[in-house]
């Protein structure tokens, strides 16, 4: 597996399948790389902890940087090359200028209207769109795999690509299912911040989502399912930021036009913020 740190050396990998990451790779990333590999193109994995998508009180400086194990995992999962750019390569005009650009990013509605991640991480999607657009411009992938675990991010990136069809005319975004531990906890780079007792409390998130997924949710809004999810989280000592049933396309409350729905949760366990989601069937679905 080749390591690239200069954008000028990316040309042999134009047209590959991209797996964009911030490192701290785990089996969820391995599954993304496997999925990418199954598409039959070279797989380019990027590792870049993007400063512009972290808020001032978030964990940018302590975000785990684990290059040696990232290298081993990407190689074992079958990546063709690893692109590990410097901050200067991604933001040649400096981080302050990049942060100003991210704050002014022209975002799709799904990044600003739902009041989910957008409400609790203001500025986050500006930084995500900015860095992903930069990676697409530099790497010129044919396909790009993103995990459903960050469901609003997946929707935001898909919409950004649709809105910029002239810029990335042949690029296709591939959604990849969330990978879970055998007890249901969604894999996340932030799980390493949890101690054993917090990890066990964190299982309330998948429990709450599964209960919502088992109940067929009425189109009237899923209010009862939302109350049950909040209760399950509170009983386990989690502070709910949101627990909602939303239209899987717009991430707005479900309506008569909703064809697919998603239960989405963000909750705090001490200082650790966890998110997860599952597909929900609506009454009237086949
Ligand atoms: O999901 C992530 O790891 C990041 O948000 C991404 C897409 C790599 C952009 O920095």
Tab-separated table of C-alpha atoms and ligand atoms in Angstrom:
chain	number	residue	atom	x	y	z
A	1	UNK	CA	0.000	0.000	0.000
A	2	UNK	CA	1.410	3.340	-1.068
A	3	UNK	CA	1.492	6.360	1.266
A	4	UNK	CA	0.976	9.739	-0.379
A	5	UNK	CA	1.368	13.071	1.377
A	6	UNK	CA	1.618	15.412	-1.603
A	7	UNK	CA	-1.461	16.110	-3.775
A	8	UNK	CA	0.844	16.101	-6.862
A	9	UNK	CA	1.323	12.350	-6.380
A	10	UNK	CA	-2.378	11.500	-6.495
A	11	UNK	CA	-2.724	11.308	-10.275
A	12	UNK	CA	-2.221	7.508	-10.598
A	13	UNK	CA	-5.227	7.107	-8.274
A	14	UNK	CA	-7.660	9.380	-10.126
A	15	UNK	CA	-10.890	7.427	-10.724
A	16	UNK	CA	-10.464	5.253	-7.606
A	17	UNK	CA	-13.026	4.600	-4.871
A	18	UNK	CA	-12.471	7.061	-2.034
A	19	UNK	CA	-12.860	6.327	1.672
A	20	UNK	CA	-12.438	9.641	3.509
A	21	UNK	CA	-11.595	9.354	7.210
A	22	UNK	CA	-10.136	11.299	10.103
A	23	UNK	CA	-8.052	8.300	11.140
A	24	UNK	CA	-8.468	6.425	14.448
A	25	UNK	CA	-9.589	3.638	12.155
A	26	UNK	CA	-11.695	0.772	13.524
A	27	UNK	CA	-13.639	-2.161	12.096
A	28	UNK	CA	-16.330	0.236	10.819
A	29	UNK	CA	-13.695	1.807	8.558
A	30	UNK	CA	-12.434	-1.670	7.603
A	31	UNK	CA	-15.978	-2.483	6.437
A	32	UNK	CA	-16.027	0.736	4.377
A	33	UNK	CA	-12.712	-0.246	2.771
A	34	UNK	CA	-14.009	-3.785	2.067
A	35	UNK	CA	-17.138	-2.360	0.489
A	36	UNK	CA	-15.012	0.054	-1.548
A	37	UNK	CA	-12.772	-2.799	-2.671
A	38	UNK	CA	-15.749	-4.905	-3.773
A	39	UNK	CA	-16.520	-2.191	-6.369
A	40	UNK	CA	-13.513	-3.309	-8.420
A	41	UNK	CA	-11.528	-0.039	-8.496
A	42	UNK	CA	-8.351	0.901	-6.596
A	43	UNK	CA	-9.209	2.121	-3.088
A	44	UNK	CA	-7.796	5.430	-1.884
A	45	UNK	CA	-8.179	6.000	1.870
A	46	UNK	CA	-7.624	9.528	3.174
A	47	UNK	CA	-6.643	10.352	6.753
A	48	UNK	CA	-7.010	13.999	7.724
A	49	UNK	CA	-8.261	15.391	11.036
A	50	UNK	CA	-10.053	18.406	9.643
A	51	UNK	CA	-9.785	21.436	11.952
A	52	UNK	CA	-12.626	23.352	10.273
A	53	UNK	CA	-15.352	20.870	11.218
A	54	UNK	CA	-14.702	21.026	14.986
A	55	UNK	CA	-16.372	23.676	17.157
A	56	UNK	CA	-14.258	25.727	19.610
A	57	UNK	CA	-15.234	23.513	22.577
A	58	UNK	CA	-14.972	20.190	20.701
A	59	UNK	CA	-12.251	17.550	20.747
A	60	UNK	CA	-10.020	18.582	17.796
A	61	UNK	CA	-6.789	18.735	19.807
A	62	UNK	CA	-7.420	15.453	21.633
A	63	UNK	CA	-8.948	13.625	18.651
A	64	UNK	CA	-6.998	10.338	18.508
A	65	UNK	CA	-4.074	10.374	16.030
A	66	UNK	CA	-3.045	6.754	15.541
A	67	UNK	CA	-1.115	6.631	12.281
A	68	UNK	CA	0.687	3.302	12.791
A	69	UNK	CA	-2.446	1.332	13.562
A	70	UNK	CA	-4.383	3.223	10.845
A	71	UNK	CA	-1.739	2.157	8.333
A	72	UNK	CA	-1.980	-1.499	9.419
A	73	UNK	CA	-5.786	-1.546	9.385
A	74	UNK	CA	-6.067	0.133	5.961
A	75	UNK	CA	-3.486	-2.222	4.502
A	76	UNK	CA	-5.100	-5.347	5.998
A	77	UNK	CA	-8.532	-4.211	4.747
A	78	UNK	CA	-7.152	-3.983	1.205
A	79	UNK	CA	-6.621	-0.246	0.553
A	80	UNK	CA	-4.456	0.515	-2.475
A	81	UNK	CA	-3.112	3.826	-1.179
A	82	UNK	CA	-3.310	6.049	1.870
A	83	UNK	CA	-3.430	9.821	1.343
A	84	UNK	CA	-2.256	11.602	4.501
A	85	UNK	CA	-2.120	15.271	3.548
A	86	UNK	CA	-0.663	18.074	5.650
A	87	UNK	CA	-2.896	20.950	6.741
A	88	UNK	CA	-1.008	23.140	4.230
A	89	UNK	CA	-1.880	20.765	1.366
A	90	UNK	CA	-5.581	20.937	2.176
A	91	UNK	CA	-5.706	24.594	3.216
A	92	UNK	CA	-2.900	26.418	1.363
A	93	UNK	CA	-4.174	29.835	2.589
A	94	UNK	CA	-4.059	28.765	6.242
A	95	UNK	CA	-6.578	27.464	8.762
A	96	UNK	CA	-7.986	30.903	9.697
A	97	UNK	CA	-8.867	31.626	6.058
A	98	UNK	CA	-10.247	28.106	5.680
A	99	UNK	CA	-12.415	28.513	8.801
A	100	UNK	CA	-13.868	31.740	7.381
A	101	UNK	CA	-14.566	29.975	4.075
A	102	UNK	CA	-16.237	27.044	5.884
A	103	UNK	CA	-18.456	29.421	7.879
A	104	UNK	CA	-19.710	30.956	4.621
A	105	UNK	CA	-20.211	27.616	2.814
A	106	UNK	CA	-23.375	27.442	0.726
A	107	UNK	CA	-24.963	24.438	2.424
A	108	UNK	CA	-27.843	22.269	1.216
A	109	UNK	CA	-31.083	22.439	3.251
A	110	UNK	CA	-30.442	19.053	4.836
A	111	UNK	CA	-27.416	20.629	6.569
A	112	UNK	CA	-29.306	23.550	8.082
A	113	UNK	CA	-33.040	22.845	8.383
A	114	UNK	CA	-33.458	19.592	10.400
A	115	UNK	CA	-32.160	20.998	13.732
A	116	UNK	CA	-30.296	17.758	14.471
A	117	UNK	CA	-26.473	17.821	14.182
A	118	UNK	CA	-26.825	21.315	12.703
A	119	UNK	CA	-28.399	22.582	15.947
A	120	UNK	CA	-25.860	20.984	18.282
A	121	UNK	CA	-22.724	21.419	16.138
A	122	UNK	CA	-23.147	24.797	14.459
A	123	UNK	CA	-20.518	25.242	11.759
A	124	UNK	CA	-19.788	21.511	11.561
A	125	UNK	CA	-21.265	20.833	8.126
A	126	UNK	CA	-19.563	23.884	6.608
A	127	UNK	CA	-16.232	22.287	7.552
A	128	UNK	CA	-17.310	18.811	6.419
A	129	UNK	CA	-18.477	20.043	3.001
A	130	UNK	CA	-15.347	22.132	2.612
A	131	UNK	CA	-12.905	19.300	3.319
A	132	UNK	CA	-14.861	16.682	1.385
A	133	UNK	CA	-15.102	19.033	-1.633
A	134	UNK	CA	-11.339	19.619	-1.388
A	135	UNK	CA	-10.669	15.863	-1.190
A	136	UNK	CA	-12.950	15.226	-4.188
A	137	UNK	CA	-11.148	17.952	-6.182
A	138	UNK	CA	-7.692	16.612	-5.287
A	139	UNK	CA	-8.417	12.852	-5.524
A	140	UNK	CA	-11.010	12.890	-8.352
A	141	UNK	CA	-12.684	9.643	-7.297
A	142	UNK	CA	-15.307	7.741	-9.332
A	143	UNK	CA	-17.010	6.456	-6.183
A	144	UNK	CA	-16.899	7.573	-2.560
A	145	UNK	CA	-18.069	5.398	0.348
A	146	UNK	CA	-19.569	7.055	3.443
A	147	UNK	CA	-20.996	5.305	6.504
A	148	UNK	CA	-24.677	5.531	7.457
A	149	UNK	CA	-23.568	5.938	11.077
A	150	UNK	CA	-23.157	9.689	10.358
A	151	UNK	CA	-26.499	9.745	8.612
A	152	UNK	CA	-26.979	13.503	8.340
A	153	UNK	CA	-23.397	13.844	7.069
A	154	UNK	CA	-24.121	11.201	4.401
A	155	UNK	CA	-27.250	13.091	3.308
A	156	UNK	CA	-25.404	16.440	3.311
A	157	UNK	CA	-22.551	15.107	1.174
A	158	UNK	CA	-24.977	13.388	-1.226
A	159	UNK	CA	-26.904	16.661	-1.656
A	160	UNK	CA	-23.704	18.664	-2.107
A	161	UNK	CA	-22.627	16.326	-4.907
A	162	UNK	CA	-26.083	16.568	-6.552
A	163	UNK	CA	-25.914	20.362	-6.381
A	164	UNK	CA	-22.411	20.438	-7.900
A	165	UNK	CA	-22.954	17.992	-10.738
A	166	UNK	CA	-20.850	20.148	-13.106
A	167	UNK	CA	-17.895	19.892	-10.716
A	168	UNK	CA	-18.014	16.125	-9.997
A	169	UNK	CA	-19.991	14.891	-12.972
A	170	UNK	CA	-19.398	11.146	-12.657
A	171	UNK	CA	-18.953	10.804	-8.906
A	172	UNK	CA	-21.309	8.401	-7.129
A	173	UNK	CA	-21.782	8.387	-3.341
A	174	UNK	CA	-22.124	4.882	-1.866
A	175	UNK	CA	-23.907	4.629	1.518
A	176	UNK	CA	-22.468	1.844	3.702
A	177	UNK	CA	-24.316	0.239	6.648
A	178	UNK	CA	-23.314	0.991	10.233
A	179	UNK	CA	-21.059	-1.626	11.820
A	180	UNK	CA	-21.929	-2.635	15.397
A	181	UNK	CA	-20.271	-4.585	18.170
A	182	UNK	CA	-22.086	-7.846	18.932
A	183	UNK	CA	-24.002	-6.101	21.754
A	184	UNK	CA	-25.327	-3.432	19.376
A	185	UNK	CA	-23.027	-0.458	20.086
A	186	UNK	CA	-22.273	1.339	16.807
A	187	UNK	CA	-18.522	1.477	16.193
A	188	UNK	CA	-17.097	4.985	16.526
A	189	UNK	CA	-13.649	6.478	16.978
A	190	UNK	CA	-15.098	8.222	20.055
A	191	UNK	CA	-16.016	4.930	21.789
A	192	UNK	CA	-12.430	4.800	23.012
A	193	UNK	CA	-13.257	7.713	25.362
A	194	UNK	CA	-15.810	5.520	27.234
A	195	UNK	CA	-14.895	3.636	30.410
A	196	UNK	CA	-16.437	0.178	30.995
A	197	UNK	CA	-19.462	1.449	32.883
A	198	UNK	CA	-20.134	4.234	30.342
A	199	UNK	CA	-19.810	1.719	27.522
A	200	UNK	CA	-22.476	-0.404	29.127
A	201	UNK	CA	-24.760	2.663	29.577
A	202	UNK	CA	-24.166	3.587	25.923
A	203	UNK	CA	-26.030	0.427	24.878
A	204	UNK	CA	-29.235	2.326	25.720
A	205	UNK	CA	-28.804	4.133	22.391
A	206	UNK	CA	-29.110	1.025	20.210
A	207	UNK	CA	-31.787	-0.323	22.580
A	208	UNK	CA	-33.855	2.838	22.116
A	209	UNK	CA	-33.383	2.778	18.339
A	210	UNK	CA	-34.226	-0.920	18.053
A	211	UNK	CA	-37.393	-0.486	20.088
A	212	UNK	CA	-38.414	2.360	17.746
A	213	UNK	CA	-37.584	0.191	14.715
A	214	UNK	CA	-39.639	-2.747	15.987
A	215	UNK	CA	-42.744	-0.601	16.569
A	216	UNK	CA	-44.240	0.389	13.273
A	217	UNK	CA	-44.384	4.145	13.536
A	218	UNK	CA	-47.531	6.001	12.603
A	219	UNK	CA	-47.162	8.727	10.038
A	220	UNK	CA	-48.702	11.189	12.507
A	221	UNK	CA	-45.153	12.010	13.521
A	222	UNK	CA	-43.842	9.189	15.628
A	223	UNK	CA	-44.202	11.341	18.754
A	224	UNK	CA	-44.799	8.353	21.029
A	225	UNK	CA	-41.713	6.558	19.709
A	226	UNK	CA	-39.671	9.719	20.332
A	227	UNK	CA	-40.878	9.888	23.952
A	228	UNK	CA	-39.958	6.206	24.477
A	229	UNK	CA	-36.470	6.738	23.054
A	230	UNK	CA	-35.891	9.706	25.384
A	231	UNK	CA	-37.099	7.669	28.368
A	232	UNK	CA	-34.755	4.771	27.557
A	233	UNK	CA	-31.817	7.164	27.275
A	234	UNK	CA	-32.677	9.022	30.499
A	235	UNK	CA	-33.067	5.772	32.460
A	236	UNK	CA	-29.507	4.822	31.478
A	237	UNK	CA	-28.185	8.229	32.541
A	238	UNK	CA	-27.688	9.692	29.066
A	239	UNK	CA	-28.513	13.324	28.295
A	240	UNK	CA	-30.521	13.379	25.075
A	241	UNK	CA	-29.672	16.075	22.556
A	242	UNK	CA	-32.184	14.755	20.048
A	243	UNK	CA	-34.167	11.529	19.644
A	244	UNK	CA	-36.375	11.837	16.614
A	245	UNK	CA	-38.133	9.986	13.802
A	246	UNK	CA	-37.403	11.784	10.550
A	247	UNK	CA	-37.860	11.549	6.815
A	248	UNK	CA	-34.745	9.696	5.637
A	249	UNK	CA	-34.288	11.998	2.645
A	250	UNK	CA	-34.845	15.475	4.081
A	251	UNK	CA	-34.303	14.631	7.779
A	252	UNK	CA	-37.333	16.804	8.490
A	253	UNK	CA	-40.349	15.501	10.456
A	254	UNK	CA	-42.196	12.797	8.539
A	255	UNK	CA	-45.138	13.755	6.356
A	256	UNK	CA	-47.652	11.997	4.122
A	257	UNK	CA	-44.982	12.142	1.399
A	258	UNK	CA	-42.325	10.323	3.444
A	259	UNK	CA	-41.325	7.041	1.812
A	260	UNK	CA	-38.419	6.118	4.115
A	261	UNK	CA	-37.908	7.104	7.730
A	262	UNK	CA	-34.987	7.059	10.118
A	263	UNK	CA	-34.779	7.163	13.909
A	264	UNK	CA	-31.853	9.367	14.897
A	265	UNK	CA	-30.254	9.936	18.292
A	266	UNK	CA	-27.514	12.134	19.715
A	267	UNK	CA	-26.809	11.877	23.424
A	268	UNK	CA	-24.117	12.833	25.911
A	269	UNK	CA	-22.579	10.334	28.259
A	270	UNK	CA	-20.478	12.476	30.559
A	271	UNK	CA	-18.297	14.445	28.172
A	272	UNK	CA	-18.634	11.956	25.313
A	273	UNK	CA	-21.086	12.693	22.524
A	274	UNK	CA	-22.535	9.662	20.736
A	275	UNK	CA	-24.775	9.477	17.679
A	276	UNK	CA	-26.563	6.582	15.998
A	277	UNK	CA	-29.578	5.895	13.781
A	278	UNK	CA	-31.634	3.084	12.221
A	279	UNK	CA	-34.157	2.709	9.425
A	280	UNK	CA	-37.804	2.770	10.534
A	281	UNK	CA	-40.832	1.325	8.787
A	282	UNK	CA	-43.887	3.509	8.610
A	283	UNK	CA	-47.406	2.204	8.699
A	284	UNK	CA	-48.441	1.801	5.106
A	285	UNK	CA	-44.966	0.515	4.106
A	286	UNK	CA	-44.910	-2.811	2.296
B	1	LIG	O1	-16.803	11.169	8.881
B	1	LIG	C1	-15.632	11.606	8.993
B	1	LIG	O2	-14.715	10.932	9.430
B	1	LIG	C2	-15.356	13.048	8.568
B	1	LIG	O3	-16.412	13.901	8.861
B	1	LIG	C3	-14.952	13.174	7.071
B	1	LIG	C4	-16.076	12.784	6.150
B	1	LIG	C5	-13.727	12.316	6.799
B	1	LIG	C6	-14.586	14.633	6.764
B	1	LIG	O4	-13.535	15.071	7.568
